[in-house]
Amino acid sequence: MDFQDILYEIRNGVAWITINRPEKMNAFRGTTCDELIKALNKAGYDKSVGCIVLGGAGDRAFCTGGDQSAHDGNYDGRGTIGLPMEELHTAIRDVPKPVIARVQGFAIGGGNVLCTICDLTICSDKAIFGQVGPKMGSVDPGYGTAFLARVVGEKKAREMWYLNKRYSGAEAVAMGLANVCVPHEQLDATVQEWAETICERSPTAIAIAKRSFNMDTAHQAGIAGMGMYALKLYYDTEESREGVAALKEKRKPDFRKYAK
């Protein structure tokens, strides 16, 4: 497959899928999401692959969510909000191989959601996690909220969304958002080691285990689908557009003047 926004390679039975938009802090646009879905399915059903790594190019960011330069009330692709987020999230959960998030920098907004959904998250001591939606006129009303609460606990999930604080790799481990935080220079070796260990396990047993974990939270897909339609309606409001306008104009947004 020829990809524009991502890199795809196999390392000793491990598929590395890397968002290759470092100049955009690895924010995703419509093309990025489509390519990620294709790559995840390619790796997920390739019998020579035992584990998948999802990462971001460069040292600054794993992923910072939707590309605001491709967002003006709607993103630049297909799907409910102009991005096929439901399909991307479903692909991560449904492929019968574990997906490891490799986080070397910022995992913000939709990037934080990807870490939440991935089976495992391994980060470096330079990683930063957090949500910014309410500061930008956006929200992820599905896996990014309800499922996040399952992962880190109700109080911490609400704190992340209401206050939009940022959290270190060590803090992410403490709250259960990441499995381990390692020195930055050891990140790739650690990720590959974990992935190769998984490759040594029974692929059918691993697939059954993943499916059984997912069964307990399968209803989250319905919440996410409904939430995306609500988000689409929200994006059509002046209140939401104020977040993008403020970013472009490099000023603090004034959401209250548009609140109904």
PDB file of C-alpha atoms in Angstrom:
ATOM      1  CA  MET A   1       0.000   0.000   0.000  1.00  0.00           C
ATOM      2  CA  ASP A   2       1.152   3.530  -0.766  1.00  0.00           C
ATOM      3  CA  PHE A   3       0.534   5.904   2.132  1.00  0.00           C
ATOM      4  CA  GLN A   4       0.760   9.688   2.276  1.00  0.00           C
ATOM      5  CA  ASP A   5       0.270  10.447   5.971  1.00  0.00           C
ATOM      6  CA  ILE A   6       1.601   7.334   7.694  1.00  0.00           C
ATOM      7  CA  LEU A   7       4.555   4.947   7.645  1.00  0.00           C
ATOM      8  CA  TYR A   8       4.140   1.170   7.693  1.00  0.00           C
ATOM      9  CA  GLU A   9       6.859  -1.375   8.350  1.00  0.00           C
ATOM     10  CA  ILE A  10       7.308  -4.833   9.840  1.00  0.00           C
ATOM     11  CA  ARG A  11      10.030  -5.391  12.434  1.00  0.00           C
ATOM     12  CA  ASN A  12      10.484  -9.043  13.353  1.00  0.00           C
ATOM     13  CA  GLY A  13       6.764  -9.829  13.238  1.00  0.00           C
ATOM     14  CA  VAL A  14       5.705  -6.492  14.700  1.00  0.00           C
ATOM     15  CA  ALA A  15       3.823  -4.003  12.511  1.00  0.00           C
ATOM     16  CA  TRP A  16       4.834  -0.405  13.226  1.00  0.00           C
ATOM     17  CA  ILE A  17       2.212   2.098  12.072  1.00  0.00           C
ATOM     18  CA  THR A  18       3.454   5.664  12.446  1.00  0.00           C
ATOM     19  CA  ILE A  19       1.549   8.894  11.882  1.00  0.00           C
ATOM     20  CA  ASN A  20       4.022  10.833   9.732  1.00  0.00           C
ATOM     21  CA  ARG A  21       2.912  14.452  10.127  1.00  0.00           C
ATOM     22  CA  PRO A  22       5.489  15.817  12.592  1.00  0.00           C
ATOM     23  CA  GLU A  23       5.088  19.343  11.181  1.00  0.00           C
ATOM     24  CA  LYS A  24       1.459  19.161  12.393  1.00  0.00           C
ATOM     25  CA  MET A  25       2.347  17.524  15.725  1.00  0.00           C
ATOM     26  CA  ASN A  26       0.960  14.338  14.147  1.00  0.00           C
ATOM     27  CA  ALA A  27      -2.569  15.706  14.200  1.00  0.00           C
ATOM     28  CA  PHE A  28      -4.821  13.664  11.965  1.00  0.00           C
ATOM     29  CA  ARG A  29      -6.922  14.776   9.004  1.00  0.00           C
ATOM     30  CA  GLY A  30      -9.324  12.724   6.902  1.00  0.00           C
ATOM     31  CA  THR A  31      -6.563  11.099   4.854  1.00  0.00           C
ATOM     32  CA  THR A  32      -4.649  10.146   7.994  1.00  0.00           C
ATOM     33  CA  CYS A  33      -7.641   8.369   9.500  1.00  0.00           C
ATOM     34  CA  ASP A  34      -8.401   6.478   6.290  1.00  0.00           C
ATOM     35  CA  GLU A  35      -4.800   5.310   6.030  1.00  0.00           C
ATOM     36  CA  LEU A  36      -4.657   4.277   9.686  1.00  0.00           C
ATOM     37  CA  ILE A  37      -7.795   2.167   9.226  1.00  0.00           C
ATOM     38  CA  LYS A  38      -6.301   0.461   6.150  1.00  0.00           C
ATOM     39  CA  ALA A  39      -2.975  -0.165   7.868  1.00  0.00           C
ATOM     40  CA  LEU A  40      -4.575  -1.531  11.048  1.00  0.00           C
ATOM     41  CA  ASN A  41      -6.670  -3.981   9.059  1.00  0.00           C
ATOM     42  CA  LYS A  42      -3.687  -4.949   6.898  1.00  0.00           C
ATOM     43  CA  ALA A  43      -1.589  -5.739   9.983  1.00  0.00           C
ATOM     44  CA  GLY A  44      -4.469  -7.158  11.979  1.00  0.00           C
ATOM     45  CA  TYR A  45      -5.191  -9.900   9.489  1.00  0.00           C
ATOM     46  CA  ASP A  46      -1.630 -10.591   8.355  1.00  0.00           C
ATOM     47  CA  LYS A  47      -0.737 -13.980   9.860  1.00  0.00           C
ATOM     48  CA  SER A  48       2.950 -13.069   9.918  1.00  0.00           C
ATOM     49  CA  VAL A  49       2.198 -10.177  12.314  1.00  0.00           C
ATOM     50  CA  GLY A  50       1.761 -10.871  16.010  1.00  0.00           C
ATOM     51  CA  CYS A  51       1.468  -7.360  17.434  1.00  0.00           C
ATOM     52  CA  ILE A  52       0.858  -3.798  16.222  1.00  0.00           C
ATOM     53  CA  VAL A  53       2.598  -0.607  17.383  1.00  0.00           C
ATOM     54  CA  LEU A  54       0.897   2.752  16.851  1.00  0.00           C
ATOM     55  CA  GLY A  55       3.189   5.765  17.076  1.00  0.00           C
ATOM     56  CA  GLY A  56       3.943   9.262  15.856  1.00  0.00           C
ATOM     57  CA  ALA A  57       6.955  10.541  13.890  1.00  0.00           C
ATOM     58  CA  GLY A  58       9.528  12.854  15.429  1.00  0.00           C
ATOM     59  CA  ASP A  59      10.236  13.600  19.074  1.00  0.00           C
ATOM     60  CA  ARG A  60       7.527  16.154  19.862  1.00  0.00           C
ATOM     61  CA  ALA A  61       4.231  14.336  19.603  1.00  0.00           C
ATOM     62  CA  PHE A  62       2.540  10.962  19.480  1.00  0.00           C
ATOM     63  CA  CYS A  63      -0.674  12.582  18.232  1.00  0.00           C
ATOM     64  CA  THR A  64      -2.496  15.818  19.072  1.00  0.00           C
ATOM     65  CA  GLY A  65      -5.938  14.891  17.757  1.00  0.00           C
ATOM     66  CA  GLY A  66      -7.784  16.462  14.845  1.00  0.00           C
ATOM     67  CA  ASP A  67      -5.900  18.891  12.626  1.00  0.00           C
ATOM     68  CA  GLN A  68      -7.492  22.273  13.364  1.00  0.00           C
ATOM     69  CA  SER A  69      -6.228  23.653  10.045  1.00  0.00           C
ATOM     70  CA  ALA A  70      -8.534  21.115   8.364  1.00  0.00           C
ATOM     71  CA  HIS A  71     -11.498  22.010  10.586  1.00  0.00           C
ATOM     72  CA  ASP A  72     -14.051  24.747  10.017  1.00  0.00           C
ATOM     73  CA  GLY A  73     -17.210  23.362  11.565  1.00  0.00           C
ATOM     74  CA  ASN A  74     -16.429  20.076   9.799  1.00  0.00           C
ATOM     75  CA  TYR A  75     -13.219  18.213   8.998  1.00  0.00           C
ATOM     76  CA  ASP A  76     -11.929  17.414   5.522  1.00  0.00           C
ATOM     77  CA  GLY A  77     -12.882  13.755   5.163  1.00  0.00           C
ATOM     78  CA  ARG A  78     -15.823  11.408   5.428  1.00  0.00           C
ATOM     79  CA  GLY A  79     -17.752  10.282   8.483  1.00  0.00           C
ATOM     80  CA  THR A  80     -20.189  11.955  10.861  1.00  0.00           C
ATOM     81  CA  ILE A  81     -17.889  14.891  11.680  1.00  0.00           C
ATOM     82  CA  GLY A  82     -15.728  14.736   8.549  1.00  0.00           C
ATOM     83  CA  LEU A  83     -13.398  12.203  10.150  1.00  0.00           C
ATOM     84  CA  PRO A  84     -14.170   8.451  10.321  1.00  0.00           C
ATOM     85  CA  MET A  85     -13.420   8.359  14.041  1.00  0.00           C
ATOM     86  CA  GLU A  86     -15.932   5.616  14.807  1.00  0.00           C
ATOM     87  CA  GLU A  87     -14.238   3.380  12.219  1.00  0.00           C
ATOM     88  CA  LEU A  88     -10.731   4.180  13.446  1.00  0.00           C
ATOM     89  CA  HIS A  89     -11.585   3.466  17.070  1.00  0.00           C
ATOM     90  CA  THR A  90     -13.399   0.277  16.066  1.00  0.00           C
ATOM     91  CA  ALA A  91     -10.407  -0.864  14.001  1.00  0.00           C
ATOM     92  CA  ILE A  92      -8.085  -0.586  17.011  1.00  0.00           C
ATOM     93  CA  ARG A  93     -10.492  -2.565  19.162  1.00  0.00           C
ATOM     94  CA  ASP A  94     -11.540  -5.158  16.574  1.00  0.00           C
ATOM     95  CA  VAL A  95      -8.240  -6.271  15.030  1.00  0.00           C
ATOM     96  CA  PRO A  96      -7.338  -9.611  16.651  1.00  0.00           C
ATOM     97  CA  LYS A  97      -3.852  -8.426  17.586  1.00  0.00           C
ATOM     98  CA  PRO A  98      -2.863  -6.264  20.569  1.00  0.00           C
ATOM     99  CA  VAL A  99      -2.187  -2.631  19.632  1.00  0.00           C
ATOM    100  CA  ILE A 100       0.511  -0.845  21.636  1.00  0.00           C
ATOM    101  CA  ALA A 101       0.550   2.952  21.765  1.00  0.00           C
ATOM    102  CA  ARG A 102       4.158   4.201  21.662  1.00  0.00           C
ATOM    103  CA  VAL A 103       4.115   7.663  23.224  1.00  0.00           C
ATOM    104  CA  GLN A 104       7.275   9.757  23.024  1.00  0.00           C
ATOM    105  CA  GLY A 105       5.761  13.248  23.411  1.00  0.00           C
ATOM    106  CA  PHE A 106       2.371  14.924  23.410  1.00  0.00           C
ATOM    107  CA  ALA A 107      -0.691  12.653  23.446  1.00  0.00           C
ATOM    108  CA  ILE A 108      -3.335  15.339  23.544  1.00  0.00           C
ATOM    109  CA  GLY A 109      -7.034  15.406  22.635  1.00  0.00           C
ATOM    110  CA  GLY A 110      -7.790  12.716  20.074  1.00  0.00           C
ATOM    111  CA  GLY A 111      -4.264  11.408  20.620  1.00  0.00           C
ATOM    112  CA  ASN A 112      -5.057  10.815  24.269  1.00  0.00           C
ATOM    113  CA  VAL A 113      -8.183   8.952  23.148  1.00  0.00           C
ATOM    114  CA  LEU A 114      -6.108   6.680  20.901  1.00  0.00           C
ATOM    115  CA  CYS A 115      -3.907   5.821  23.897  1.00  0.00           C
ATOM    116  CA  THR A 116      -7.024   5.086  25.925  1.00  0.00           C
ATOM    117  CA  ILE A 117      -8.348   2.640  23.310  1.00  0.00           C
ATOM    118  CA  CYS A 118      -5.072   0.858  22.529  1.00  0.00           C
ATOM    119  CA  ASP A 119      -4.560  -2.426  24.377  1.00  0.00           C
ATOM    120  CA  LEU A 120      -1.329  -1.224  25.970  1.00  0.00           C
ATOM    121  CA  THR A 121       0.450   2.119  26.269  1.00  0.00           C
ATOM    122  CA  ILE A 122       4.204   2.462  26.701  1.00  0.00           C
ATOM    123  CA  CYS A 123       5.529   5.997  27.113  1.00  0.00           C
ATOM    124  CA  SER A 124       8.806   7.791  27.617  1.00  0.00           C
ATOM    125  CA  ASP A 125       9.607  10.218  30.387  1.00  0.00           C
ATOM    126  CA  LYS A 126       9.033  13.026  27.865  1.00  0.00           C
ATOM    127  CA  ALA A 127       5.401  12.027  27.265  1.00  0.00           C
ATOM    128  CA  ILE A 128       2.567  14.436  28.061  1.00  0.00           C
ATOM    129  CA  PHE A 129      -1.080  13.350  28.173  1.00  0.00           C
ATOM    130  CA  GLY A 130      -4.295  15.344  28.388  1.00  0.00           C
ATOM    131  CA  GLN A 131      -7.564  16.575  26.941  1.00  0.00           C
ATOM    132  CA  VAL A 132      -8.192  20.039  25.481  1.00  0.00           C
ATOM    133  CA  GLY A 133     -11.667  19.793  23.901  1.00  0.00           C
ATOM    134  CA  PRO A 134     -13.548  22.290  26.100  1.00  0.00           C
ATOM    135  CA  LYS A 135     -10.726  24.805  25.510  1.00  0.00           C
ATOM    136  CA  MET A 136     -11.108  24.365  21.741  1.00  0.00           C
ATOM    137  CA  GLY A 137     -14.872  24.097  21.295  1.00  0.00           C
ATOM    138  CA  SER A 138     -14.829  20.318  20.991  1.00  0.00           C
ATOM    139  CA  VAL A 139     -15.280  17.087  22.958  1.00  0.00           C
ATOM    140  CA  ASP A 140     -15.010  13.337  22.387  1.00  0.00           C
ATOM    141  CA  PRO A 141     -18.343  12.081  23.755  1.00  0.00           C
ATOM    142  CA  GLY A 142     -17.667   8.368  23.446  1.00  0.00           C
ATOM    143  CA  TYR A 143     -14.479   6.427  24.019  1.00  0.00           C
ATOM    144  CA  GLY A 144     -12.773   9.641  25.075  1.00  0.00           C
ATOM    145  CA  THR A 145     -15.167  10.155  27.990  1.00  0.00           C
ATOM    146  CA  ALA A 146     -17.177   7.085  28.999  1.00  0.00           C
ATOM    147  CA  PHE A 147     -14.458   4.560  28.180  1.00  0.00           C
ATOM    148  CA  LEU A 148     -11.749   6.816  29.619  1.00  0.00           C
ATOM    149  CA  ALA A 149     -13.628   6.677  32.922  1.00  0.00           C
ATOM    150  CA  ARG A 150     -13.340   2.877  32.808  1.00  0.00           C
ATOM    151  CA  VAL A 151      -9.596   3.153  32.301  1.00  0.00           C
ATOM    152  CA  VAL A 152      -8.599   5.886  34.766  1.00  0.00           C
ATOM    153  CA  GLY A 153     -11.634   6.118  37.040  1.00  0.00           C
ATOM    154  CA  GLU A 154     -14.622   8.443  37.028  1.00  0.00           C
ATOM    155  CA  LYS A 155     -13.124  11.278  39.083  1.00  0.00           C
ATOM    156  CA  LYS A 156      -9.851  11.424  37.156  1.00  0.00           C
ATOM    157  CA  ALA A 157     -11.636  11.283  33.782  1.00  0.00           C
ATOM    158  CA  ARG A 158     -13.874  14.199  34.763  1.00  0.00           C
ATOM    159  CA  GLU A 159     -10.816  16.114  36.000  1.00  0.00           C
ATOM    160  CA  MET A 160      -9.092  15.594  32.646  1.00  0.00           C
ATOM    161  CA  TRP A 161     -12.085  16.911  30.702  1.00  0.00           C
ATOM    162  CA  TYR A 162     -13.236  19.712  32.992  1.00  0.00           C
ATOM    163  CA  LEU A 163      -9.835  21.212  33.875  1.00  0.00           C
ATOM    164  CA  ASN A 164      -7.809  20.239  30.770  1.00  0.00           C
ATOM    165  CA  LYS A 165      -4.659  19.664  32.798  1.00  0.00           C
ATOM    166  CA  ARG A 166      -1.604  17.929  31.377  1.00  0.00           C
ATOM    167  CA  TYR A 167      -0.087  14.798  32.878  1.00  0.00           C
ATOM    168  CA  SER A 168       3.410  13.317  32.776  1.00  0.00           C
ATOM    169  CA  GLY A 169       4.210   9.761  31.783  1.00  0.00           C
ATOM    170  CA  ALA A 170       4.656   8.806  35.431  1.00  0.00           C
ATOM    171  CA  GLU A 171       1.244  10.292  36.250  1.00  0.00           C
ATOM    172  CA  ALA A 172      -0.292   8.404  33.339  1.00  0.00           C
ATOM    173  CA  VAL A 173       1.070   5.145  34.746  1.00  0.00           C
ATOM    174  CA  ALA A 174      -0.234   5.989  38.220  1.00  0.00           C
ATOM    175  CA  MET A 175      -3.779   6.577  36.904  1.00  0.00           C
ATOM    176  CA  GLY A 176      -3.762   3.500  34.668  1.00  0.00           C
ATOM    177  CA  LEU A 177      -3.628   5.313  31.328  1.00  0.00           C
ATOM    178  CA  ALA A 178      -0.157   3.900  30.566  1.00  0.00           C
ATOM    179  CA  ASN A 179       1.434   0.583  31.491  1.00  0.00           C
ATOM    180  CA  VAL A 180       4.999   1.767  31.938  1.00  0.00           C
ATOM    181  CA  CYS A 181       7.094   4.930  31.594  1.00  0.00           C
ATOM    182  CA  VAL A 182      10.719   4.448  30.543  1.00  0.00           C
ATOM    183  CA  PRO A 183      13.674   6.733  29.824  1.00  0.00           C
ATOM    184  CA  HIS A 184      13.203   8.343  26.428  1.00  0.00           C
ATOM    185  CA  GLU A 185      16.194   6.627  24.845  1.00  0.00           C
ATOM    186  CA  GLN A 186      14.858   3.199  25.909  1.00  0.00           C
ATOM    187  CA  LEU A 187      11.358   3.658  24.480  1.00  0.00           C
ATOM    188  CA  ASP A 188      11.687   1.891  21.125  1.00  0.00           C
ATOM    189  CA  ALA A 189      13.632  -1.024  22.570  1.00  0.00           C
ATOM    190  CA  THR A 190      11.041  -1.492  25.309  1.00  0.00           C
ATOM    191  CA  VAL A 191       8.134  -1.310  22.869  1.00  0.00           C
ATOM    192  CA  GLN A 192       9.769  -3.843  20.542  1.00  0.00           C
ATOM    193  CA  GLU A 193      10.591  -6.139  23.472  1.00  0.00           C
ATOM    194  CA  TRP A 194       6.993  -6.133  24.718  1.00  0.00           C
ATOM    195  CA  ALA A 195       5.669  -6.630  21.184  1.00  0.00           C
ATOM    196  CA  GLU A 196       8.027  -9.512  20.417  1.00  0.00           C
ATOM    197  CA  THR A 197       7.018 -11.173  23.686  1.00  0.00           C
ATOM    198  CA  ILE A 198       3.396 -11.008  22.560  1.00  0.00           C
ATOM    199  CA  CYS A 199       4.413 -12.481  19.208  1.00  0.00           C
ATOM    200  CA  GLU A 200       5.659 -15.570  21.075  1.00  0.00           C
ATOM    201  CA  ARG A 201       2.229 -16.197  22.587  1.00  0.00           C
ATOM    202  CA  SER A 202      -0.597 -18.206  21.049  1.00  0.00           C
ATOM    203  CA  PRO A 203      -2.260 -15.857  18.525  1.00  0.00           C
ATOM    204  CA  THR A 204      -5.650 -17.537  18.971  1.00  0.00           C
ATOM    205  CA  ALA A 205      -5.475 -17.273  22.754  1.00  0.00           C
ATOM    206  CA  ILE A 206      -4.486 -13.608  22.452  1.00  0.00           C
ATOM    207  CA  ALA A 207      -7.343 -12.928  20.005  1.00  0.00           C
ATOM    208  CA  ILE A 208      -9.876 -14.601  22.304  1.00  0.00           C
ATOM    209  CA  ALA A 209      -8.543 -12.665  25.282  1.00  0.00           C
ATOM    210  CA  LYS A 210      -8.827  -9.369  23.407  1.00  0.00           C
ATOM    211  CA  ARG A 211     -12.370 -10.148  22.245  1.00  0.00           C
ATOM    212  CA  SER A 212     -13.404 -11.102  25.761  1.00  0.00           C
ATOM    213  CA  PHE A 213     -12.006  -7.872  27.194  1.00  0.00           C
ATOM    214  CA  ASN A 214     -13.896  -5.932  24.521  1.00  0.00           C
ATOM    215  CA  MET A 215     -17.209  -7.703  25.187  1.00  0.00           C
ATOM    216  CA  ASP A 216     -17.474  -6.048  28.587  1.00  0.00           C
ATOM    217  CA  THR A 217     -17.381  -2.575  27.012  1.00  0.00           C
ATOM    218  CA  ALA A 218     -18.948  -3.285  23.601  1.00  0.00           C
ATOM    219  CA  HIS A 219     -21.814  -0.921  24.434  1.00  0.00           C
ATOM    220  CA  GLN A 220     -19.319   1.948  24.292  1.00  0.00           C
ATOM    221  CA  ALA A 221     -19.545   1.816  20.495  1.00  0.00           C
ATOM    222  CA  GLY A 222     -23.195   2.854  20.717  1.00  0.00           C
ATOM    223  CA  ILE A 223     -22.351   5.701  23.072  1.00  0.00           C
ATOM    224  CA  ALA A 224     -19.580   6.844  20.714  1.00  0.00           C
ATOM    225  CA  GLY A 225     -21.851   6.700  17.658  1.00  0.00           C
ATOM    226  CA  MET A 226     -24.541   8.744  19.330  1.00  0.00           C
ATOM    227  CA  GLY A 227     -21.968  11.145  20.685  1.00  0.00           C
ATOM    228  CA  MET A 228     -20.516  11.847  17.249  1.00  0.00           C
ATOM    229  CA  TYR A 229     -23.918  12.950  15.976  1.00  0.00           C
ATOM    230  CA  ALA A 230     -24.249  15.289  18.959  1.00  0.00           C
ATOM    231  CA  LEU A 231     -20.750  16.586  18.210  1.00  0.00           C
ATOM    232  CA  LYS A 232     -21.700  17.274  14.597  1.00  0.00           C
ATOM    233  CA  LEU A 233     -24.614  19.433  15.784  1.00  0.00           C
ATOM    234  CA  TYR A 234     -22.296  21.197  18.230  1.00  0.00           C
ATOM    235  CA  TYR A 235     -19.762  21.955  15.484  1.00  0.00           C
ATOM    236  CA  ASP A 236     -22.519  23.846  13.650  1.00  0.00           C
ATOM    237  CA  THR A 237     -22.798  26.385  16.495  1.00  0.00           C
ATOM    238  CA  GLU A 238     -21.049  29.717  16.965  1.00  0.00           C
ATOM    239  CA  GLU A 239     -19.928  28.540  20.392  1.00  0.00           C
ATOM    240  CA  SER A 240     -17.864  25.723  18.892  1.00  0.00           C
ATOM    241  CA  ARG A 241     -16.549  27.877  16.035  1.00  0.00           C
ATOM    242  CA  GLU A 242     -15.268  30.371  18.613  1.00  0.00           C
ATOM    243  CA  GLY A 243     -12.613  27.850  19.658  1.00  0.00           C
ATOM    244  CA  VAL A 244     -11.155  27.547  16.152  1.00  0.00           C
ATOM    245  CA  ALA A 245     -11.438  31.306  15.543  1.00  0.00           C
ATOM    246  CA  ALA A 246      -9.593  32.084  18.771  1.00  0.00           C
ATOM    247  CA  LEU A 247      -6.808  29.669  17.854  1.00  0.00           C
ATOM    248  CA  LYS A 248      -6.360  31.263  14.442  1.00  0.00           C
ATOM    249  CA  GLU A 249      -6.420  34.753  15.940  1.00  0.00           C
ATOM    250  CA  LYS A 250      -4.087  33.735  18.804  1.00  0.00           C
ATOM    251  CA  ARG A 251      -6.405  34.939  21.547  1.00  0.00           C
ATOM    252  CA  LYS A 252      -8.339  33.489  24.459  1.00  0.00           C
ATOM    253  CA  PRO A 253     -11.782  32.197  23.382  1.00  0.00           C
ATOM    254  CA  ASP A 254     -14.963  33.710  24.804  1.00  0.00           C
ATOM    255  CA  PHE A 255     -17.414  30.826  24.722  1.00  0.00           C
ATOM    256  CA  ARG A 256     -19.861  32.361  27.189  1.00  0.00           C
ATOM    257  CA  LYS A 257     -21.095  35.006  24.775  1.00  0.00           C
ATOM    258  CA  TYR A 258     -22.414  32.259  22.465  1.00  0.00           C
ATOM    259  CA  ALA A 259     -23.783  29.878  25.114  1.00  0.00           C
ATOM    260  CA  LYS A 260     -27.520  29.240  24.797  1.00  0.00           C
TER     261      LYS A 260
END
